Each structure stands twice: as structure tokens, then as C-alpha cells.
PDB file of C-alpha atoms in Angstrom:
ATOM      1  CA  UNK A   1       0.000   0.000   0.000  1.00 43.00           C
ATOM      2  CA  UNK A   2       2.627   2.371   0.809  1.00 43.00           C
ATOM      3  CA  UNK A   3       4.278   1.860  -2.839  1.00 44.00           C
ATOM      4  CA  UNK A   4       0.955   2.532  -4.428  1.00 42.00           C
ATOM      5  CA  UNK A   5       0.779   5.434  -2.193  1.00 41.00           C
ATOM      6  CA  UNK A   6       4.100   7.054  -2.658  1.00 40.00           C
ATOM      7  CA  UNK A   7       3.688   6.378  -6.590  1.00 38.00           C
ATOM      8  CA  UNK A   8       0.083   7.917  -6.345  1.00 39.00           C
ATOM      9  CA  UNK A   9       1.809  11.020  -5.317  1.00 37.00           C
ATOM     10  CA  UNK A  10       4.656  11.092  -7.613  1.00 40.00           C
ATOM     11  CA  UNK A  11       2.228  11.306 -10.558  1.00 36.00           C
ATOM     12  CA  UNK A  12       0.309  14.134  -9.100  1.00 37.00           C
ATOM     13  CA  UNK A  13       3.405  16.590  -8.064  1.00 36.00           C
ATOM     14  CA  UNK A  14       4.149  15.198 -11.936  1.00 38.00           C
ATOM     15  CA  UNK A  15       0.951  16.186 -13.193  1.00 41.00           C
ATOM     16  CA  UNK A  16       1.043  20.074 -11.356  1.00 37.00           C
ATOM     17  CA  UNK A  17       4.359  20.591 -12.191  1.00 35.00           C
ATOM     18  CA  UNK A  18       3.477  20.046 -16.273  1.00 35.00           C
ATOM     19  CA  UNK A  19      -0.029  22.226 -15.562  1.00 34.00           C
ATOM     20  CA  UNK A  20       2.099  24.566 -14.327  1.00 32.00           C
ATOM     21  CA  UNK A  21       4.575  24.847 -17.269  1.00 32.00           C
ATOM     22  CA  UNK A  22       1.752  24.890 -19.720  1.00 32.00           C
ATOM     23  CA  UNK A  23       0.655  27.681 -18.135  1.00 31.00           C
ATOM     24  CA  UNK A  24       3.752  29.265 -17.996  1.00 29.00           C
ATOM     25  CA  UNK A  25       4.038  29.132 -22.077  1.00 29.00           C
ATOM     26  CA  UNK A  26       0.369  30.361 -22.536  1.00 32.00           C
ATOM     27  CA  UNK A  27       1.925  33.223 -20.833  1.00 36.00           C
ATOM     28  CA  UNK A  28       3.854  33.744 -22.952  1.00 48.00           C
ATOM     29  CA  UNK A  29       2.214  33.436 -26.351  1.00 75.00           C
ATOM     30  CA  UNK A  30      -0.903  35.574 -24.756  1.00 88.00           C
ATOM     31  CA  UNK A  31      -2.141  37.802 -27.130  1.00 94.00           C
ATOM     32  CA  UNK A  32      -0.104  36.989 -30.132  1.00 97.00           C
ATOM     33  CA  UNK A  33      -1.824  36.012 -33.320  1.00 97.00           C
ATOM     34  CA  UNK A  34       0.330  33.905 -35.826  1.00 98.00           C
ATOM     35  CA  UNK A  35       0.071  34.841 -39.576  1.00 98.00           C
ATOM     36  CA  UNK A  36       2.679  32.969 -40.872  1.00 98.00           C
ATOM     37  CA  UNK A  37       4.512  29.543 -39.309  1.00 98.00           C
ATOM     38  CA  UNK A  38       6.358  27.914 -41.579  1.00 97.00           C
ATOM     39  CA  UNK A  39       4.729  26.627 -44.676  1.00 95.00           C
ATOM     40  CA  UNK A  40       1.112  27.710 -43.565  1.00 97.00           C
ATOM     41  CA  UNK A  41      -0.290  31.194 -43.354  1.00 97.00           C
ATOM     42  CA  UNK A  42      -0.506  32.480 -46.496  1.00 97.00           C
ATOM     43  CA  UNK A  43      -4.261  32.569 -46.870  1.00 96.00           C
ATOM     44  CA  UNK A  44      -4.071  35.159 -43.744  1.00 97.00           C
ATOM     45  CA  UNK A  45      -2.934  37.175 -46.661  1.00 98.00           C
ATOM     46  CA  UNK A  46      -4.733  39.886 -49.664  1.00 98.00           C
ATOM     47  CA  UNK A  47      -2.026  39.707 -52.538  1.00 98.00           C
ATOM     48  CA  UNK A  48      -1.411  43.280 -53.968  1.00 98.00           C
ATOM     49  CA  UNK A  49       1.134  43.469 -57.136  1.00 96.00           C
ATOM     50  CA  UNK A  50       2.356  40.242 -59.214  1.00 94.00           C
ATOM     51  CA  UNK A  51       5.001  39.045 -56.997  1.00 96.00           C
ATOM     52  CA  UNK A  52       4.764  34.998 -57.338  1.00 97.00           C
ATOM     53  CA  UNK A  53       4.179  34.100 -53.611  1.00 98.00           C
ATOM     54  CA  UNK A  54       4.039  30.712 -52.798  1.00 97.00           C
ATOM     55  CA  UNK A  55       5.030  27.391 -50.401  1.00 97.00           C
ATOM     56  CA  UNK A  56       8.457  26.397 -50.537  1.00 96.00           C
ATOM     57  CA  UNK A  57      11.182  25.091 -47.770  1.00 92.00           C
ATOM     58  CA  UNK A  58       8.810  25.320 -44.875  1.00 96.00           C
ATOM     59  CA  UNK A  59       8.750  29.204 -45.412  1.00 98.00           C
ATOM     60  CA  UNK A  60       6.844  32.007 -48.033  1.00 98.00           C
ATOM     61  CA  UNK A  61       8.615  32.955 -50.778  1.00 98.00           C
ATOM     62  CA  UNK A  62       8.242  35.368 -53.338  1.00 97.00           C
ATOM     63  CA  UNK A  63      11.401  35.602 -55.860  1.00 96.00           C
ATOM     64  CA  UNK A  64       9.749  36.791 -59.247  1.00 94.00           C
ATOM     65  CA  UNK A  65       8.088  39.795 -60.319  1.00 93.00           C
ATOM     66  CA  UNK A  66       7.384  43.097 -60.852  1.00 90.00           C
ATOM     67  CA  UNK A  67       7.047  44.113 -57.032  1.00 92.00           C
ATOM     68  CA  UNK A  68       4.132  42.580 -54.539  1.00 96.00           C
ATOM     69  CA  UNK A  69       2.683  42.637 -51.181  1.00 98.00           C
ATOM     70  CA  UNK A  70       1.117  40.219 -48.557  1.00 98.00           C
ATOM     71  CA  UNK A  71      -1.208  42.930 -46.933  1.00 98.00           C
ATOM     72  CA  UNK A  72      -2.750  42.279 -43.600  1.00 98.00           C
ATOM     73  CA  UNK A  73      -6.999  41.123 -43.778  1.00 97.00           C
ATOM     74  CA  UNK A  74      -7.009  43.391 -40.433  1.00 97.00           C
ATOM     75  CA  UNK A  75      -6.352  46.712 -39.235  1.00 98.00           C
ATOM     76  CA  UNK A  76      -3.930  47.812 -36.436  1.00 98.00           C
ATOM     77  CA  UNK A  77      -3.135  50.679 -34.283  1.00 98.00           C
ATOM     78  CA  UNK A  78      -0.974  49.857 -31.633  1.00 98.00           C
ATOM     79  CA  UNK A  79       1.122  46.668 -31.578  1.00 98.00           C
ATOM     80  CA  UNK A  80       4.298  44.260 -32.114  1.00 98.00           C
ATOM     81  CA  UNK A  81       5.982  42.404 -34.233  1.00 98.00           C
ATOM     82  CA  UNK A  82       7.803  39.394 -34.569  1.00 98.00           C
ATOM     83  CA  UNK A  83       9.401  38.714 -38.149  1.00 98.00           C
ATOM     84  CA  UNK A  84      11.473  35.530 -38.913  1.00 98.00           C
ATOM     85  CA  UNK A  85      13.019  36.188 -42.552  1.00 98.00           C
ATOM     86  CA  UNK A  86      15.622  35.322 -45.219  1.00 98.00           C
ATOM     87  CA  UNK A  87      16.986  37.452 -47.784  1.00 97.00           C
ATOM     88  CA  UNK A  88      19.404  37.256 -50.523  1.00 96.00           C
ATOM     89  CA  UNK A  89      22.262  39.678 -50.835  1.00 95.00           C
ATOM     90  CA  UNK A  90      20.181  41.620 -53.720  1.00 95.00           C
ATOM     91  CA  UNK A  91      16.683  41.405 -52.110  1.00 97.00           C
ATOM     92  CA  UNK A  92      14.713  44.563 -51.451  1.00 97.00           C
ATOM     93  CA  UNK A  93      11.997  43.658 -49.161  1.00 98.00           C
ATOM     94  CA  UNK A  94      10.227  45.534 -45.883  1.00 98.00           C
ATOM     95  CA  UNK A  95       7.929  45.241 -43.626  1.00 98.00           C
ATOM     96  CA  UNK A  96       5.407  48.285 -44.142  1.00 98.00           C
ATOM     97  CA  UNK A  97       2.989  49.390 -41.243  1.00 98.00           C
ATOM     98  CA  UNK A  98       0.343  51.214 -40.693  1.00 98.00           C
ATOM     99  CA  UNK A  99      -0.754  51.171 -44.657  1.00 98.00           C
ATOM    100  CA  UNK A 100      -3.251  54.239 -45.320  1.00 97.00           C
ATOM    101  CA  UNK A 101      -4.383  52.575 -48.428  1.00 96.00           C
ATOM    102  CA  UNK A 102      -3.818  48.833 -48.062  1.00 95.00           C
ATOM    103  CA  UNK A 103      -4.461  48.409 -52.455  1.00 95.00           C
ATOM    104  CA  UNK A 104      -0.653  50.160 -52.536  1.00 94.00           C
ATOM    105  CA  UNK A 105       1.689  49.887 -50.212  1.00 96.00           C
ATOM    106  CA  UNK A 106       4.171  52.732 -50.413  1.00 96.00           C
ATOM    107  CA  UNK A 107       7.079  54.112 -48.204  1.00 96.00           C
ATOM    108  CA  UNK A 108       5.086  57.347 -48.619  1.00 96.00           C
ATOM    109  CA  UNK A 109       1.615  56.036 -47.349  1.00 97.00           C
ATOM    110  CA  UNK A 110       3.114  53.631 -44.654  1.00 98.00           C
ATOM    111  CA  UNK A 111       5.738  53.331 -42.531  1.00 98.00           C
ATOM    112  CA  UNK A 112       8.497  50.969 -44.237  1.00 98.00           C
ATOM    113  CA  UNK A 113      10.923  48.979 -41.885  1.00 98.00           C
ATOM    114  CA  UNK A 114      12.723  48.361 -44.606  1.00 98.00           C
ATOM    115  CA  UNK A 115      15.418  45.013 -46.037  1.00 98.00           C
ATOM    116  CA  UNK A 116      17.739  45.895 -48.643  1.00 97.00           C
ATOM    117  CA  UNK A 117      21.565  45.941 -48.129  1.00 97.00           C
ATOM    118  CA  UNK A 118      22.123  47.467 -51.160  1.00 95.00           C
ATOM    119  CA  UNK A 119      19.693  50.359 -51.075  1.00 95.00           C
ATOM    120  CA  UNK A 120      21.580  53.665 -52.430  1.00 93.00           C
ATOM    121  CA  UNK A 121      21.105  55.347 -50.076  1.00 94.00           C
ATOM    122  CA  UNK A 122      22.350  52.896 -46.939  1.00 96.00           C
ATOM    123  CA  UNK A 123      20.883  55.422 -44.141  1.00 97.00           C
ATOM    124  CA  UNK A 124      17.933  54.306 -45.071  1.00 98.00           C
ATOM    125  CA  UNK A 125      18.794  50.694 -46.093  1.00 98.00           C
ATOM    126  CA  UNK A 126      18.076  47.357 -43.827  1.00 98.00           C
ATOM    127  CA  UNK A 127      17.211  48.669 -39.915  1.00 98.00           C
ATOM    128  CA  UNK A 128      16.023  52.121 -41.110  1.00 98.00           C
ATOM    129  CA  UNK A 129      12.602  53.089 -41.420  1.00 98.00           C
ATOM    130  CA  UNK A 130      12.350  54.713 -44.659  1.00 98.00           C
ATOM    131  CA  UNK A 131      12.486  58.452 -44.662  1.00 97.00           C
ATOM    132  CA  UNK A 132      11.790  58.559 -40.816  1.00 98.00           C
ATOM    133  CA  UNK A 133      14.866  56.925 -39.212  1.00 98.00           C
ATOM    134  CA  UNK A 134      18.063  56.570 -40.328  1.00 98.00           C
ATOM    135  CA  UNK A 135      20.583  53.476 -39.657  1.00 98.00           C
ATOM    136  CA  UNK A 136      24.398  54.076 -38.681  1.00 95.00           C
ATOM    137  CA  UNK A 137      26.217  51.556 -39.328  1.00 95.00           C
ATOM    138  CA  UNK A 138      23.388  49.486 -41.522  1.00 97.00           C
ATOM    139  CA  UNK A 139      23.637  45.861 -40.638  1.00 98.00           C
ATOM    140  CA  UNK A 140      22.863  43.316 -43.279  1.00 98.00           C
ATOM    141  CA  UNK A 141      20.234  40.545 -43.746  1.00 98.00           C
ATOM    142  CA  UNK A 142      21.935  38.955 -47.218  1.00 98.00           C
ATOM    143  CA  UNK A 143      22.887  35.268 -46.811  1.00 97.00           C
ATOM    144  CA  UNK A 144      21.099  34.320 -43.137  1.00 98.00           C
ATOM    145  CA  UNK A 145      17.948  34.168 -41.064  1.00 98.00           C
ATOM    146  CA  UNK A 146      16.959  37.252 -39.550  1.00 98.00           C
ATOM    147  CA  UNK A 147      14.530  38.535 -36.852  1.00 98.00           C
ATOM    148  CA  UNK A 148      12.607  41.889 -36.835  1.00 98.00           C
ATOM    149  CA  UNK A 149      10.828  42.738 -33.636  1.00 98.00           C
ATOM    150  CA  UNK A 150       8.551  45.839 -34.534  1.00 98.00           C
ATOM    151  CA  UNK A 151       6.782  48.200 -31.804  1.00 98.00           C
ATOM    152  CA  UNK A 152       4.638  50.908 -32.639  1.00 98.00           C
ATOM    153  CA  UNK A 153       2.730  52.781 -29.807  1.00 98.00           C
ATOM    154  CA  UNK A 154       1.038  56.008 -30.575  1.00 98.00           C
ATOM    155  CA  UNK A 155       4.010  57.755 -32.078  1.00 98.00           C
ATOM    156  CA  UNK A 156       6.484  56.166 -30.836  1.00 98.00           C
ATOM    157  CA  UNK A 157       8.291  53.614 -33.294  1.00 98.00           C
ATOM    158  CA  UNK A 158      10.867  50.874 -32.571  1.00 98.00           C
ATOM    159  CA  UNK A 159      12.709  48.457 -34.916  1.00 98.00           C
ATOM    160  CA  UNK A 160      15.089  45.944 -33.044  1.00 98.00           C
ATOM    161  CA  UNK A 161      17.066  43.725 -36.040  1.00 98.00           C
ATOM    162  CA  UNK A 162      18.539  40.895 -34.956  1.00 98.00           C
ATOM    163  CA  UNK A 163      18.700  41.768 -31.275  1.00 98.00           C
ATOM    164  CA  UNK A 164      19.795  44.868 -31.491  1.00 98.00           C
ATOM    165  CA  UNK A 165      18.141  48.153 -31.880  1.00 98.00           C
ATOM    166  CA  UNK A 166      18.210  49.900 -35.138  1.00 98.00           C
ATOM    167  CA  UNK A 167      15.726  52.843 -35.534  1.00 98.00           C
ATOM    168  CA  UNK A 168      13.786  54.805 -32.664  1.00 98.00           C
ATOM    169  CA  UNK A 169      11.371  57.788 -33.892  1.00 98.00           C
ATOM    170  CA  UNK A 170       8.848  59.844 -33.001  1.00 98.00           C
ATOM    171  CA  UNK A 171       6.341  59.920 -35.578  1.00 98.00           C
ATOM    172  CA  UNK A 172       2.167  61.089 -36.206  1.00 97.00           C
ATOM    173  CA  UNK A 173       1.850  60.472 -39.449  1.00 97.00           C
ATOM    174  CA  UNK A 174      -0.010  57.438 -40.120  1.00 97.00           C
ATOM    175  CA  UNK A 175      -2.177  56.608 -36.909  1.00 97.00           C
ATOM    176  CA  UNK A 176      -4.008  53.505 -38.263  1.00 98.00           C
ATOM    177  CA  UNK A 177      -3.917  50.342 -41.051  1.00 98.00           C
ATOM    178  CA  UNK A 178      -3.187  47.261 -42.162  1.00 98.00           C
ATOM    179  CA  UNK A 179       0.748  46.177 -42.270  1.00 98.00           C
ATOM    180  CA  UNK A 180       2.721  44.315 -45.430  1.00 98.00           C
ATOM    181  CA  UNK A 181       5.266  41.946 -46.019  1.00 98.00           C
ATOM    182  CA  UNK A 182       7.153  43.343 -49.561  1.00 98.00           C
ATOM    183  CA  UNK A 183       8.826  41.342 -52.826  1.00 97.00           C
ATOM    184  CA  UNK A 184      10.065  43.948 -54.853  1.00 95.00           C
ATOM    185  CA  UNK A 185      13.180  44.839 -57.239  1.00 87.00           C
ATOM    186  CA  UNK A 186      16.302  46.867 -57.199  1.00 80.00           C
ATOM    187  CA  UNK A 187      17.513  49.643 -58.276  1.00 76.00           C
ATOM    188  CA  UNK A 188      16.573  50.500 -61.719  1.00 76.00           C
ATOM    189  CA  UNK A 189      14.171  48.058 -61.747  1.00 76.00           C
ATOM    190  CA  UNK A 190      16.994  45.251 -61.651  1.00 79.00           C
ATOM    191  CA  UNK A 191      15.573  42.038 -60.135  1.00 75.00           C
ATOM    192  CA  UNK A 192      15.024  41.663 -56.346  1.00 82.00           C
ATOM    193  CA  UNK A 193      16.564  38.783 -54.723  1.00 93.00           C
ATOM    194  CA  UNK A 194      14.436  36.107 -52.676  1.00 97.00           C
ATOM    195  CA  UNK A 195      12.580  36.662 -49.276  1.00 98.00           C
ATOM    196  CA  UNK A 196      11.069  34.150 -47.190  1.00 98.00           C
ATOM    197  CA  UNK A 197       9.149  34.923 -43.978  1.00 98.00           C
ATOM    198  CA  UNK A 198       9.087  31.529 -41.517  1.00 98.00           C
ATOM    199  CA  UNK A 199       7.268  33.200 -38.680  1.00 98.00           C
ATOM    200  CA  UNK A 200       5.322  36.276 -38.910  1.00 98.00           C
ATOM    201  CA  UNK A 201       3.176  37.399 -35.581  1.00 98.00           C
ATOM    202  CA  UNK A 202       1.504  40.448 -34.495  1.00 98.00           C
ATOM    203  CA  UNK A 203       0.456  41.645 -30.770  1.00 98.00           C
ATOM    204  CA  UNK A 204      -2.865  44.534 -30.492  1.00 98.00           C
ATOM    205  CA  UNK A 205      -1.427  46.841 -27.604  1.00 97.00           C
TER     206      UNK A 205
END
């Protein structure tokens, strides 16, 4: 009896401790809604432009055409990021937020956090956000995974690449909208390299 007894107990301080742990990771995926994990996700998507988006290598890829977008079904004000990405040396990608008119994205109509090591102008290359935040030195994204982590709070925008924080702003412009995940080309139109996007999530604040 005592065996069955002492074993009767094991499994219960077993059984709370794994409750407890469960817990502990609801925690800390509360409030986060998944758009893209892995392979799956890109229905959570409206397609703007002819970019050729598609399943491949457990990720969404787009490596071919003109310029597209994977724009958000929903609108958000307040909220963060979390980006996991891939980009060739040539790619010329972003993530834009805040989209006033979600049928074009534009680095005028949105805030763009952008990815693209060999912008022109490098101040506001990968890290910046375009024409609101410059980067110094720019970091680059060619050849690796990547992480974005994304805030945006009232005015106050924050862009941490990698681990590290590359742009902090103060900024009123664009209040409200849906965000995008960008394919496009170089300069002078030359083609953009590939982007894939493993794990794309977004908290409301």
C-alpha cells in the first residue's frame, strides 16, 4: 500500500508541475496572433502586385516579379511584431505598417521597416525606417535568417534587427492600417533577390 501510495503522489506533483509549465508558455504566447509559421499562413494574406508568392522550404517565398505585397486582412493601431526572414544579398523587401491605403503599399503612405543591403542610399537601407529613421552603421540581412521585432505605440516607433536596436522615432503620421510583407526589385528596376518569412506574428497593444 505504501508503494501505491508514494507512486500515487509522484504522478500528481508530476501532473502540477506540467499544468504549471503549460501555463507558464500560454503566458507567454498571450495575445499573439500567428500569420505565418512555416509553410502555412498564407491565406491570412490579400495579394497586392504580381510578386509569385508561394510554399516552398517550410517558409513564403516570393522571388519573381514586378514588385508585390502580402497585406494584412485586419487593421492595427498599436502593436508588435515578430518577423522571422531570409533574404538574398540583392533582395529589397520591408515590412510596411500602418498602410493608409492597403491596395498600394508605399514608403510614402506607410511606414516601411525596410530590407535591402544594397539600397543607395544605406541610411535608409536594412534597420532604417524609410524616410523617418536613419541606420548608422546598416547591418545586413543577405545570406542568413533574420529577426525583426517591430513596436509601434502612438508615435512612438521601434525596430530591433537581430537583437539589437536599429531605428527609434517619433512619428504622427499614419495613426491607423493594415501592415505588409514586400517582394520587390532593385535599383533600376533590376531584379530583387528572394525573401522568405518563416514566422510572422503580431500583438494589439
Amino acid at each position: 500500500m505504501k508503494r501505491v501510495s508514494i507512486i500515487t503522489i509522484g504522478l500528481l506533483v508530476l501532473g502540477l508541475t506540467v499544468v504549471s509549465c503549460a501555463h507558464m508558455s500560454g503566458q507567454t504566447d498571450a495575445g499573439w496572433i500567428t500569420l505565418i509559421d512555416g509553410a502555412t499562413g498564407l491565406d491570412n494574406w490579400n495579394r497586392v502586385g504580381d510578386a509569385n508568392w508561394r510554399v516552398e522550404d517550410g517558409a513564403i517565398v516570393a522571388d519573381k516579379g514586378k514588385g508585390g505585397y502580402l497585406v494584412s486582412k485586419s487593421s492595427y493601431k498599436d502593436f508588435q511584431i515578430r518577423a522571422e526572414f531570409w533574404a538574398d544579398h540583392t533582395t529589397n523587401s520591408g515590412v510596411y505598417l500602418r498602410c493608409t491605403d492597403p491596395a498600394k503599399p508605399t514608403a510614402t503612405d506607410c511606414y516601411e521597416v525596410n530590407i535591402y543591403d544594397q539600397r543607395p542610399d544605406p541610411s535608409y537601407g536594412t534597420g532604417a525606417i524609410v524616410n523617418v529613421a536613419k541606420v548608422s552603421p546598416m547591418p545586413k540581412a543577405g545570406g542568413k535568417w533574420n529577426t525583426y521585432e517591430i513596436t509601434a505605440k502612438g508615435t512612438q516607433l521601434t525596430v530591433v534587427f537581430n537583437g539589437v536596436k536599429t531605428a527609434d522615432a517619433q512619428d504622427s503620421k499614419h495613426a491607423q492600417g493594415p501592415f505588409a510583407l514586400q517582394f520587390g526589385n532593385g535599383a533600376n528596376d533590376a531584379p530583387g533577390g528572394v525573401i522568405k518569412w518563416r514566422k510572422v506574428q503580431i500583438k494589439p497593444l
